[in-house]
Coordinates of C-alpha atoms in Angstrom, one line a residue:
Chain A
M921 CA 134.2 22.9 42.3
E922 CA 136.0 20.5 39.8
K923 CA 132.8 18.7 38.5
G924 CA 131.1 22.5 38.4
I925 CA 134.6 23.4 36.1
E926 CA 134.2 20.0 34.2
I927 CA 130.6 21.0 33.1
K928 CA 131.7 24.5 32.1
K929 CA 134.7 23.6 29.4
K930 CA 132.5 20.5 27.9
T931 CA 129.1 23.1 27.5
P932 CA 130.4 25.7 25.1
L933 CA 131.8 23.0 23.1
K934 CA 128.4 20.8 22.5
K935 CA 126.6 24.5 21.7
K936 CA 129.0 25.3 19.3
T937 CA 128.2 21.9 17.5
K938 CA 124.6 21.9 17.8
Q939 CA 124.2 25.4 17.1
R940 CA 125.7 24.9 13.6
I941 CA 123.9 21.1 13.1
F942 CA 121.0 24.0 13.2
I943 CA 122.3 26.7 11.2
I944 CA 122.1 24.0 8.6
L945 CA 119.2 22.0 8.9
M946 CA 116.9 25.9 8.8
L947 CA 119.1 26.7 5.6
A948 CA 119.3 23.5 3.8
Y949 CA 116.7 23.8 1.6
P950 CA 116.7 27.3 1.1
V951 CA 119.9 27.5 0.0
L952 CA 119.9 24.2 -1.9
Q953 CA 116.9 25.5 -4.5
F954 CA 118.4 28.6 -4.8
I955 CA 121.8 27.4 -5.8
L956 CA 119.4 25.3 -8.1
F957 CA 116.3 27.4 -9.6
F958 CA 118.9 30.8 -9.7
G959 CA 122.6 29.3 -9.7
Y960 CA 123.0 26.4 -12.0
V961 CA 119.8 28.0 -13.8
N962 CA 121.8 31.0 -15.2
F963 CA 125.4 28.5 -15.5
D964 CA 123.0 26.5 -17.7
T965 CA 121.7 29.3 -19.5
I966 CA 125.2 29.9 -20.8
L967 CA 126.2 26.3 -21.1
L968 CA 122.6 26.4 -23.6
T969 CA 123.3 29.5 -26.5
F970 CA 126.7 26.9 -26.7
Q971 CA 124.6 24.2 -27.7
K972 CA 121.7 22.5 -30.2
F973 CA 118.9 19.8 -29.6
S974 CA 119.9 17.1 -32.4
W975 CA 117.0 15.6 -33.3
S976 CA 119.0 12.5 -34.5
E977 CA 120.6 12.2 -30.8
G978 CA 117.5 13.3 -28.9
K979 CA 119.9 15.1 -26.5
Y980 CA 121.5 18.8 -26.5
I981 CA 125.1 18.2 -28.6
Y982 CA 127.6 21.6 -28.7
S983 CA 127.1 23.8 -31.8
G984 CA 129.7 26.2 -30.6
F985 CA 128.3 30.2 -31.6
D986 CA 126.4 29.2 -34.1
N987 CA 123.4 30.2 -31.6
Y988 CA 125.3 33.7 -31.6
G989 CA 125.4 34.0 -35.5
M990 CA 121.7 33.6 -36.3
F991 CA 121.1 36.1 -33.2
F992 CA 123.2 38.7 -35.1
D993 CA 121.7 37.2 -38.6
R994 CA 118.2 37.7 -37.4
V995 CA 118.8 41.2 -35.5
I996 CA 120.3 42.3 -39.7
N997 CA 118.5 40.5 -41.8
D998 CA 114.9 39.5 -39.9
P999 CA 112.0 42.3 -39.4
W1000 CA 109.9 40.0 -37.1
T1001 CA 113.1 40.2 -34.9
R1002 CA 113.4 43.9 -34.8
R1003 CA 110.0 44.4 -34.7
T1004 CA 109.6 42.4 -31.2
I1005 CA 112.9 44.1 -30.3
I1006 CA 111.7 47.5 -31.1
N1007 CA 108.1 46.3 -29.2
S1008 CA 109.5 46.3 -26.2
L1009 CA 111.7 48.7 -26.2
F1010 CA 108.1 51.3 -26.3
Y1011 CA 107.5 49.9 -22.7
M1012 CA 110.7 51.7 -20.9
P1013 CA 108.9 55.5 -21.9
V1014 CA 105.5 54.1 -21.1
N1015 CA 106.6 53.2 -17.8
S1016 CA 108.8 55.1 -16.5
L1017 CA 108.3 58.6 -18.7
I1018 CA 104.1 58.3 -18.5
I1019 CA 103.0 56.0 -15.6
L1020 CA 105.7 57.7 -13.2
P1021 CA 105.2 61.0 -13.4
L1022 CA 101.4 61.0 -13.6
S1023 CA 101.4 58.5 -10.6
M1024 CA 103.5 61.3 -8.9
A1025 CA 101.4 63.6 -8.9
F1026 CA 98.0 61.5 -8.1
S1027 CA 99.1 60.2 -5.5
Y1028 CA 100.6 63.7 -4.0
F1029 CA 97.2 65.2 -4.5
L1030 CA 95.4 61.6 -2.6
F1031 CA 97.4 62.5 -0.2
K1032 CA 96.1 66.0 0.0
K1033 CA 92.9 65.3 1.2
V1034 CA 91.2 65.1 -2.3
P1035 CA 87.3 64.4 -1.1
L1036 CA 86.9 60.9 -1.1
S1037 CA 90.9 59.9 -1.1
G1038 CA 90.3 56.7 0.8
F1039 CA 87.7 55.5 -1.1
F1040 CA 89.9 55.8 -4.4
R1041 CA 92.9 54.9 -2.2
V1042 CA 91.0 50.9 -2.5
V1043 CA 89.7 51.5 -5.8
Y1044 CA 93.4 52.2 -7.3
F1045 CA 94.0 49.0 -5.6
L1046 CA 91.9 47.1 -7.6
P1047 CA 94.5 46.3 -10.4
S1048 CA 97.4 44.6 -8.3
I1049 CA 95.2 42.3 -6.4
L1050 CA 92.9 41.3 -9.2
P1051 CA 94.4 38.6 -12.2
I1052 CA 95.8 40.1 -15.1
V1053 CA 93.5 37.3 -16.8
V1054 CA 90.4 38.8 -15.9
M1055 CA 92.3 42.8 -16.1
T1056 CA 92.9 42.0 -19.8
M1057 CA 89.8 40.3 -20.9
A1058 CA 88.2 43.6 -18.9
F1059 CA 90.0 45.6 -21.2
S1060 CA 89.1 44.0 -24.8
F1061 CA 85.6 43.7 -24.2
T1062 CA 85.0 46.9 -23.1
F1063 CA 86.8 47.6 -26.7
D1064 CA 84.9 45.1 -28.4
S1065 CA 84.4 46.1 -31.6
N1066 CA 81.1 44.5 -32.1
L1067 CA 79.7 44.4 -28.5
G1068 CA 81.6 46.5 -26.4
P1069 CA 80.1 49.1 -24.4
V1070 CA 82.6 51.9 -25.3
N1071 CA 81.6 51.7 -29.5
D1072 CA 78.8 53.4 -28.8
I1073 CA 80.0 55.8 -26.2
Y1074 CA 82.2 56.3 -29.3
K1075 CA 79.5 56.4 -31.5
W1076 CA 77.6 58.7 -29.9
F1077 CA 79.7 61.4 -29.0
F1078 CA 81.3 61.3 -32.2
G1079 CA 78.1 61.1 -34.1
M1080 CA 77.5 64.5 -32.7
F1081 CA 80.1 65.7 -35.2
D1082 CA 80.1 63.0 -38.3
S1083 CA 76.9 61.2 -38.7
N1084 CA 79.3 58.7 -41.1
V1085 CA 81.1 57.6 -38.2
I1086 CA 83.1 54.4 -37.8
V1087 CA 84.1 52.4 -34.7
P1088 CA 88.2 52.1 -35.6
S1089 CA 88.6 48.1 -35.1
W1090 CA 91.1 49.1 -31.6
F1091 CA 92.9 45.4 -31.9
G1092 CA 92.4 44.7 -35.2
S1093 CA 95.3 45.6 -36.9
Y1094 CA 99.2 47.2 -36.0
P1095 CA 100.1 50.1 -34.9
T1096 CA 96.3 50.2 -33.0
N1097 CA 97.0 47.2 -31.6
Q1098 CA 100.1 48.5 -29.6
I1099 CA 99.1 51.7 -28.8
M1100 CA 96.3 49.9 -27.4
I1101 CA 98.1 47.6 -25.1
F1102 CA 100.2 50.4 -23.8
V1103 CA 96.5 52.1 -22.7
Y1104 CA 95.7 49.1 -21.0
G1105 CA 99.3 49.5 -19.4
I1106 CA 98.6 53.0 -18.0
W1107 CA 94.9 52.3 -16.9
V1108 CA 96.3 49.3 -15.0
G1109 CA 100.2 50.7 -14.3
L1110 CA 98.7 54.1 -12.2
G1111 CA 96.9 52.9 -9.9
F1112 CA 99.8 49.9 -9.2
N1113 CA 102.4 52.5 -9.7
I1114 CA 100.0 55.1 -7.1
I1115 CA 100.1 52.7 -4.2
L1116 CA 103.7 52.4 -4.4
M1117 CA 104.2 56.6 -4.3
T1118 CA 101.1 56.9 -1.1
A1119 CA 103.5 55.0 0.4
A1120 CA 106.1 56.3 0.2
I1121 CA 104.3 60.1 0.2
A1122 CA 103.2 58.9 3.9
R1123 CA 106.3 58.2 5.6
I1124 CA 107.8 62.3 4.7
P1125 CA 107.6 63.5 8.2
D1126 CA 104.5 65.8 9.0
E1127 CA 107.2 68.2 10.3
L1128 CA 109.3 69.4 6.9
M1129 CA 105.8 69.3 5.0
E1130 CA 104.2 71.9 8.1
Y1131 CA 107.2 73.8 7.5
G1132 CA 106.4 74.5 4.1
Q1133 CA 102.3 75.1 4.3
L1134 CA 103.4 78.0 7.2
E1135 CA 105.8 79.1 4.0
G1136 CA 103.1 79.3 2.1
I1137 CA 104.3 77.5 -0.6
G1138 CA 102.2 76.6 -3.2
F1139 CA 101.4 72.9 -4.4
F1140 CA 104.0 72.8 -7.1
R1141 CA 106.7 74.5 -5.0
E1142 CA 106.1 72.1 -2.0
F1143 CA 105.7 69.3 -4.7
R1144 CA 108.9 69.4 -6.3
T1145 CA 111.2 71.4 -3.3
I1146 CA 110.0 68.8 -0.5
V1147 CA 108.3 66.0 -1.4
V1148 CA 109.9 64.7 -4.5
P1149 CA 113.5 65.3 -3.3
L1150 CA 112.0 62.3 0.0
I1151 CA 110.5 60.3 -2.5
W1152 CA 113.3 59.9 -4.6
P1153 CA 114.9 56.4 -4.0
T1154 CA 111.1 55.0 -4.6
V1155 CA 111.1 57.4 -7.7
V1156 CA 114.3 55.9 -9.1
T1157 CA 113.5 52.2 -7.7
T1158 CA 110.1 53.1 -10.2
F1159 CA 112.0 54.4 -12.6
V1160 CA 114.7 51.4 -12.9
L1161 CA 111.9 48.6 -12.8
G1162 CA 109.9 50.1 -15.9
M1163 CA 113.6 50.1 -17.8
T1164 CA 113.2 46.2 -16.4
S1165 CA 109.8 45.7 -18.8
V1166 CA 111.1 46.1 -21.1
F1167 CA 113.0 43.0 -20.4
T1168 CA 109.7 41.5 -19.0
A1169 CA 106.5 42.9 -20.5
L1170 CA 105.0 39.4 -22.1
L1171 CA 101.5 38.9 -20.6
Q1172 CA 99.6 41.7 -21.8
P1173 CA 100.7 41.3 -25.6
L1174 CA 99.8 37.3 -25.1
F1175 CA 95.8 38.7 -23.4
L1176 CA 95.2 41.1 -25.3
T1177 CA 96.0 40.8 -28.8
P1178 CA 96.5 36.7 -28.7
T1179 CA 96.3 36.2 -32.2
S1180 CA 98.9 39.4 -33.7
P1181 CA 102.1 38.4 -34.3
D1182 CA 103.2 42.2 -34.7
T1183 CA 103.3 42.7 -30.9
N1184 CA 105.5 40.4 -29.5
T1185 CA 107.7 41.2 -26.9
I1186 CA 111.3 40.2 -26.2
A1187 CA 109.6 38.2 -22.8
L1188 CA 106.8 36.7 -24.9
A1189 CA 109.1 35.3 -28.1
I1190 CA 110.9 33.6 -24.9
Y1191 CA 107.7 32.1 -23.4
N1192 CA 106.3 31.0 -26.3
S1193 CA 109.1 29.0 -27.6
V1194 CA 109.4 27.2 -23.7
L1195 CA 106.0 26.5 -23.9
Q1196 CA 106.2 24.6 -27.2
N1197 CA 109.8 23.6 -26.7
E1198 CA 111.0 25.1 -29.2
N1199 CA 114.4 26.4 -30.3
I1200 CA 114.8 27.0 -26.5
A1201 CA 118.3 27.2 -27.5
Y1202 CA 118.4 29.9 -29.8
M1203 CA 115.9 32.0 -27.6
A1204 CA 118.3 31.7 -24.0
T1205 CA 120.5 33.4 -26.8
F1206 CA 118.8 36.4 -27.1
G1207 CA 117.6 36.5 -23.4
L1208 CA 121.4 36.7 -22.9
I1209 CA 123.0 39.2 -25.3
L1210 CA 120.3 41.6 -24.8
S1211 CA 120.1 41.3 -21.0
L1212 CA 124.2 42.0 -21.4
I1213 CA 123.3 45.0 -23.3
G1214 CA 120.7 45.9 -21.2
L1215 CA 121.7 45.3 -17.7
P1216 CA 124.5 47.5 -18.0
I1217 CA 122.6 50.4 -19.1
I1218 CA 119.8 49.9 -16.0
L1219 CA 122.5 49.2 -13.6
L1220 CA 124.0 52.9 -14.7
T1221 CA 121.1 55.0 -15.2
R1222 CA 119.9 53.7 -11.4
N1223 CA 123.3 54.9 -10.4
T1224 CA 123.2 58.3 -11.7
L1225 CA 119.5 59.1 -10.9
S1226 CA 120.7 58.2 -7.0
K1227 CA 122.8 61.0 -7.5
F1228 CA 120.5 63.8 -7.5
Y1229 CA 119.3 64.1 -4.3
A1230 CA 121.6 62.5 -1.1
E1231 CA 119.7 60.1 0.2
V1232 CA 118.2 61.2 3.6
D1233 CA 116.9 59.2 6.7
Y1234 CA 113.9 60.1 8.0
Chain B
M1117 CA 96.7 62.3 7.5
R1118 CA 97.0 66.0 8.0
A1119 CA 94.0 68.4 7.1
H1120 CA 94.5 71.5 4.8
R1121 CA 92.4 73.8 6.3
F1122 CA 93.5 77.1 5.1
Y1123 CA 93.0 76.8 0.7
S1124 CA 93.6 79.7 -1.0
T1125 CA 90.8 80.1 -3.9
P1126 CA 92.9 79.1 -7.3
A1127 CA 93.9 76.3 -4.7
K1128 CA 90.6 74.8 -4.2
V1129 CA 89.5 75.3 -7.5
A1130 CA 93.2 72.7 -8.3
L1131 CA 91.6 70.5 -6.3
W1132 CA 88.3 70.6 -7.2
I1133 CA 89.0 69.7 -10.8
I1134 CA 92.3 66.9 -9.3
F1135 CA 88.9 65.5 -7.8
G1136 CA 87.3 65.5 -11.1
L1137 CA 90.7 63.3 -12.8
F1138 CA 90.5 60.8 -9.8
S1139 CA 86.6 60.3 -10.5
I1140 CA 87.1 59.5 -14.1
Y1141 CA 90.2 56.9 -13.0
A1142 CA 88.2 55.2 -10.5
F1143 CA 84.9 55.4 -12.6
T1144 CA 87.1 53.5 -15.6
L1145 CA 88.3 50.9 -13.0
I1146 CA 84.7 50.1 -11.5
F1147 CA 82.4 49.9 -14.9
P1148 CA 84.0 46.9 -16.4
F1149 CA 83.6 44.6 -13.6
A1150 CA 80.1 46.5 -12.8
W1151 CA 79.3 46.0 -16.7
M1152 CA 79.6 42.8 -16.6
L1153 CA 78.4 42.1 -13.0
V1154 CA 74.6 43.2 -14.9
N1155 CA 75.0 41.7 -17.9
S1156 CA 76.3 38.1 -15.6
F1157 CA 72.3 37.8 -15.2
K1158 CA 70.9 38.2 -18.6
T1159 CA 69.9 35.8 -21.1
N1160 CA 72.4 35.8 -24.2
Q1161 CA 69.4 37.0 -25.8
E1162 CA 68.8 39.9 -23.6
F1163 CA 72.9 40.7 -24.0
F1164 CA 72.7 40.9 -27.4
T1165 CA 69.5 42.9 -27.9
N1166 CA 70.1 45.6 -25.5
I1167 CA 74.4 45.5 -24.5
W1168 CA 72.8 48.2 -21.2
A1169 CA 69.7 47.2 -20.9
L1170 CA 69.0 45.8 -17.0
P1171 CA 68.6 41.9 -17.1
Q1172 CA 64.5 40.8 -17.0
S1173 CA 65.1 38.5 -15.0
F1174 CA 66.9 38.1 -11.8
S1175 CA 68.7 34.4 -12.1
F1176 CA 71.7 32.7 -11.4
R1177 CA 71.4 30.1 -14.2
N1178 CA 74.4 31.6 -16.1
Y1179 CA 76.8 31.0 -12.7
V1180 CA 75.2 27.4 -12.6
N1181 CA 75.6 26.9 -16.5
V1182 CA 79.4 27.8 -16.3
L1183 CA 79.5 24.7 -15.0
N1184 CA 79.0 22.5 -17.8
Y1185 CA 82.0 24.0 -19.8
N1186 CA 85.5 22.0 -19.2
M1187 CA 88.6 22.4 -20.0
N1188 CA 90.3 18.7 -21.4
T1189 CA 94.2 17.8 -20.8
A1190 CA 96.2 14.4 -20.5
V1191 CA 94.4 13.4 -17.1
G1192 CA 91.2 14.3 -17.6
S1193 CA 88.5 17.3 -17.5
F1194 CA 88.2 19.7 -15.1
N1195 CA 85.7 22.4 -14.4
I1196 CA 86.0 25.2 -12.5
A1197 CA 85.2 23.6 -9.6
H1198 CA 87.8 21.6 -9.7
M1199 CA 89.8 25.0 -10.9
F1200 CA 89.4 26.4 -7.6
L1201 CA 90.6 23.9 -5.6
L1202 CA 93.5 22.9 -8.0
S1203 CA 93.9 26.8 -6.9
V1204 CA 93.4 26.5 -3.7
V1205 CA 95.6 23.4 -2.8
I1206 CA 98.4 25.1 -4.1
T1207 CA 97.8 28.6 -3.7
L1208 CA 97.8 27.6 0.5
A1209 CA 100.6 24.7 0.1
A1210 CA 103.2 27.3 -2.3
T1211 CA 102.4 30.4 0.6
V1212 CA 102.7 27.4 3.8
I1213 CA 106.2 26.6 2.8
N1214 CA 107.4 29.9 1.1
T1215 CA 107.1 32.0 4.1
M1216 CA 107.6 29.7 6.6
L1217 CA 111.3 29.0 4.4
S1218 CA 112.0 32.0 3.9
A1219 CA 111.1 33.5 7.2
M1220 CA 113.6 30.0 8.6
A1221 CA 116.5 31.3 6.6
A1222 CA 116.2 35.1 7.9
Y1223 CA 115.9 34.7 11.1
V1224 CA 119.1 32.0 11.0
I1225 CA 121.1 34.6 8.9
A1226 CA 119.6 37.7 11.0
R1227 CA 120.5 36.3 14.1
Y1228 CA 123.4 33.9 13.9
K1229 CA 127.6 34.8 12.6
F1230 CA 128.9 32.3 10.4
V1231 CA 131.1 32.0 7.2
G1232 CA 129.1 32.9 4.1
R1233 CA 126.7 34.8 6.1
N1234 CA 127.0 37.7 4.5
L1235 CA 127.2 36.4 1.2
L1236 CA 124.4 35.0 1.1
Y1237 CA 122.9 38.1 2.3
S1238 CA 124.5 40.2 -0.8
V1239 CA 123.4 37.4 -3.5
A1240 CA 119.9 37.6 -2.3
L1241 CA 119.5 41.3 -2.8
F1242 CA 120.8 41.0 -6.3
T1243 CA 118.9 38.5 -7.2
L1244 CA 116.1 41.3 -6.3
I1245 CA 117.2 43.9 -7.8
M1246 CA 118.4 42.3 -11.0
P1247 CA 115.9 40.9 -13.3
I1248 CA 118.3 38.5 -15.7
V1249 CA 115.7 37.6 -17.9
G1250 CA 116.7 34.1 -20.4
T1251 CA 116.8 31.3 -18.5
L1252 CA 112.9 30.5 -18.5
P1253 CA 114.3 27.8 -21.2
A1254 CA 117.6 27.0 -18.5
Q1255 CA 114.7 27.1 -16.1
F1256 CA 112.3 24.3 -18.3
R1257 CA 115.6 22.2 -18.9
L1258 CA 116.5 21.5 -15.6
M1259 CA 112.0 21.3 -14.8
Q1260 CA 112.5 17.7 -17.4
N1261 CA 115.3 17.0 -15.8
L1262 CA 114.3 16.2 -12.3
N1263 CA 110.9 14.7 -13.3
L1264 CA 109.1 18.1 -11.6
Y1265 CA 107.8 19.0 -14.8
N1266 CA 104.1 18.5 -15.0
T1267 CA 103.5 17.6 -11.8
I1268 CA 102.1 19.6 -8.8
P1269 CA 105.0 18.9 -6.0
G1270 CA 106.9 20.6 -8.8
I1271 CA 105.6 23.5 -8.8
L1272 CA 105.5 24.2 -5.0
V1273 CA 109.5 23.6 -5.4
L1274 CA 109.2 26.4 -7.8
Y1275 CA 107.0 28.6 -5.4
S1276 CA 109.6 27.4 -2.3
G1277 CA 112.2 30.0 -3.2
S1278 CA 112.9 31.7 -0.4
F1279 CA 115.6 35.0 -0.6
G1280 CA 112.3 37.0 -2.3
F1281 CA 110.6 40.1 -0.6
T1282 CA 108.8 38.2 2.4
F1283 CA 112.8 37.2 3.1
F1284 CA 113.9 40.7 3.0
I1285 CA 111.2 41.8 5.4
M1286 CA 111.8 39.0 7.7
H1287 CA 115.4 39.7 8.3
G1288 CA 115.1 43.1 9.2
Y1289 CA 112.0 41.7 11.7
F1290 CA 114.8 39.7 13.1
K1291 CA 117.1 41.7 13.1
N1292 CA 115.3 44.2 15.0
I1293 CA 114.0 41.8 18.2
S1294 CA 114.9 42.7 21.2
P1295 CA 117.8 39.6 22.0
T1296 CA 116.6 39.8 25.4
Y1297 CA 114.0 37.2 25.1
A1298 CA 116.1 34.3 23.5
E1299 CA 119.0 35.2 26.3
A1300 CA 116.4 34.0 28.7
A1301 CA 115.3 30.9 26.9
F1302 CA 118.8 30.1 26.5
V1303 CA 119.8 30.1 30.3
D1304 CA 116.6 28.2 30.9
G1305 CA 118.4 25.9 28.5
A1306 CA 116.5 25.6 25.6
S1307 CA 117.5 24.7 22.5
D1308 CA 117.5 26.6 19.0
F1309 CA 114.4 24.7 18.0
Q1310 CA 112.7 25.6 20.8
V1311 CA 114.3 29.3 20.8
F1312 CA 112.7 29.8 16.7
M1313 CA 109.4 27.3 17.4
K1314 CA 108.6 28.9 20.1
I1315 CA 109.1 32.1 20.8
M1316 CA 110.4 34.2 17.2
L1317 CA 107.9 32.7 15.2
P1318 CA 104.6 33.5 17.7
M1319 CA 106.6 37.2 17.8
A1320 CA 106.7 37.5 14.0
K1321 CA 103.3 36.1 13.8
P1322 CA 101.7 39.8 12.7
I1323 CA 103.7 39.9 10.3
M1324 CA 104.3 36.6 8.7
I1325 CA 100.9 37.1 8.3
S1326 CA 100.1 39.7 6.3
L1327 CA 103.2 38.9 4.2
A1328 CA 102.0 34.8 3.4
I1329 CA 98.2 37.2 2.7
I1330 CA 100.6 39.8 -0.1
Y1331 CA 102.7 35.7 -1.4
G1332 CA 99.5 34.3 -1.3
I1333 CA 97.8 36.5 -3.7
G1334 CA 100.3 36.9 -6.4
I1335 CA 100.4 33.2 -6.3
W1336 CA 96.9 32.9 -7.1
N1337 CA 96.5 35.1 -9.7
D1338 CA 100.6 34.0 -11.4
Y1339 CA 100.0 32.8 -14.6
I1340 CA 102.7 31.9 -16.6
T1341 CA 104.5 29.2 -14.1
P1342 CA 101.7 27.1 -14.4
S1343 CA 101.1 27.8 -18.2
I1344 CA 104.3 26.4 -18.7
Y1345 CA 104.7 23.8 -15.6
L1346 CA 101.2 22.4 -15.0
K1347 CA 99.9 21.9 -18.4
N1348 CA 97.9 19.2 -17.9
Y1349 CA 96.3 20.7 -14.3
P1350 CA 95.2 24.2 -15.0
T1351 CA 95.2 26.1 -12.1
L1352 CA 92.3 28.7 -12.3
A1353 CA 94.2 32.3 -13.7
V1354 CA 95.0 29.9 -16.3
G1355 CA 91.9 27.8 -16.8
I1356 CA 89.3 31.3 -17.1
R1357 CA 91.6 31.7 -20.1
Y1358 CA 90.3 28.9 -22.0
L1359 CA 86.9 28.9 -20.6
T1360 CA 85.9 32.2 -21.1
Q1361 CA 87.4 31.6 -25.0
T1362 CA 85.8 28.9 -25.5
M1363 CA 82.3 30.6 -24.4
V1364 CA 83.1 33.5 -26.6
S1365 CA 83.8 30.8 -29.9
T1366 CA 80.3 29.7 -29.2
G1367 CA 77.9 33.1 -28.5
A1368 CA 77.8 32.5 -24.4
Y1369 CA 78.4 35.5 -23.3
A1370 CA 76.7 35.8 -20.7
E1371 CA 78.2 32.6 -18.9
M1372 CA 81.4 34.9 -20.1
F1373 CA 80.6 37.7 -17.5
A1374 CA 79.8 34.9 -15.0
T1375 CA 83.4 33.3 -14.8
M1376 CA 84.6 36.6 -14.9
I1377 CA 82.8 37.5 -11.6
I1378 CA 83.2 33.9 -10.4
S1379 CA 87.5 34.7 -10.8
I1380 CA 87.3 37.9 -8.7
I1381 CA 85.3 37.4 -5.9
P1382 CA 87.6 35.2 -4.0
I1383 CA 90.6 37.6 -4.0
L1384 CA 87.9 40.8 -3.4
G1385 CA 86.5 38.7 -0.8
V1386 CA 89.8 38.0 0.9
F1387 CA 91.3 41.8 0.2
I1388 CA 87.9 43.6 1.9
A1389 CA 88.9 41.3 5.3
F1390 CA 92.2 42.4 5.4
R1391 CA 92.6 45.6 3.5
N1392 CA 94.4 47.0 6.0
T1393 CA 97.2 44.7 6.1
I1394 CA 97.2 44.4 2.5
M1395 CA 97.3 48.1 1.9
E1396 CA 100.0 48.6 4.9
N1397 CA 102.3 45.7 3.6
M1398 CA 102.1 46.0 0.1
V1399 CA 104.6 47.9 0.0
A1400 CA 105.8 47.8 3.6
G1401 CA 109.0 50.1 2.3
G1402 CA 110.6 47.4 0.6
L1403 CA 110.8 49.6 -2.6
K1404 CA 113.0 52.1 -0.7
G1405 CA 116.2 51.9 -2.5

């Protein structure tokens, strides 16, 4: 009897310690990695904005607000910096106002069992799984100004109206090449967004859709009054993702217009500076200031849009 | 999927127009790859003569010739086979490490009460929603200071971040698992570690495999990270860009098409084999809210 009580007293304590060790062991690496590569990196980004690399001393030294001063000076006086920012800003309307609504409409009809919808769904997955290197190469080669298949089609089509038709150099100069980057973005982004939207539409309960049909409402009304409110959380998230592309767009200009400095973006400028290990302290400042301006706007948009329709659990 | 049997005539017309648009879009996605596939069997001479013609003879010589192209780095010379192997090793290692660590973190945070648990979850959620840009320079500096720059272990450390998409899906999964199995095992004297390894992980295996495939595709395709942190060891995603540029500059277009086809075959193979898993889980409600 006494022995039993003793054991009972001991076990919970030992068990508690064992549990603690277990928790610490399981979380040690993930938390450490996170503290270093998220916490410290963000903290160091702020430090870096007050530093510059001294070649004579071979290390980073304090430089006060020099980087900040340089940022505002360049925004005002340097046309390349301004163009970089403006190019990046255009990614937002392309993603959030063109690709998103188009993909919502596409997904709705894909869901409506258009013939071959299963096949389409598989094909539209391609942009999400193929490497962007290959997607961009396929795209730019299709428009290659000497050997690309689009040239022949263009000549054949416009040749019917004008015998001296000249094929434009699609990636040759600004702003045509910037527009081509957005065309590429739509081509690829449509597939990606359709995948997201069809998944959201597929979650809508059958009863709700059937109710609409019994009432005999048309496609447009069903889309507007049933589908859109019910997939709204996904729409908001995708819209916000489109806004963040202002800060993240980098590989499209890098791969589609590798030799053109005109199509630079914020993220590409930062990437290139790191790749060449040049001016990284200034680029950290560049990114930080723009994030500080952009993040509140993104958060505000997110909150405002979320209020359009009450979130429904289904 | 439900079928709508009673469409009015205008609705039917609308659906056929939509069908036309869908077909055009699908065609534009398939066409470039089909065109490259056909041209990858031609000689360069044939290709320059007519970009639309079918190959005169069916031969894999371009695919063999691709092996003659190398990318030279500070540590050696890499052809497409080396790049392929390197990508396989890195993708497998990164995927196993990341999926396992994410599952470990997700399990402990979902099933145990301890100080800081909610904080960890909230911070992780915040980082997933808010991409903070401009941290690349500081990350680069950290990698250099840790002597991880330009090393394979270094890139694996970068890929081992355990609070991403996989973490959140696994967290939701472990949260909803019935506690009875674990309780029974604890009564039988199993340790916390045994319960995790012998009961929880086997139960979570299907969802973990799905998440691993999706994560693995992302790593296989990743360009930015290896192009910065693994300059001496080109993965396939980084290397094919260099190889195809070399081929274009020497006019070896047919070989370039073969390279592009080689680089998409593995990913298409994985996609076809795991089509349903990938299509169901790639979004998996992860973007809701």
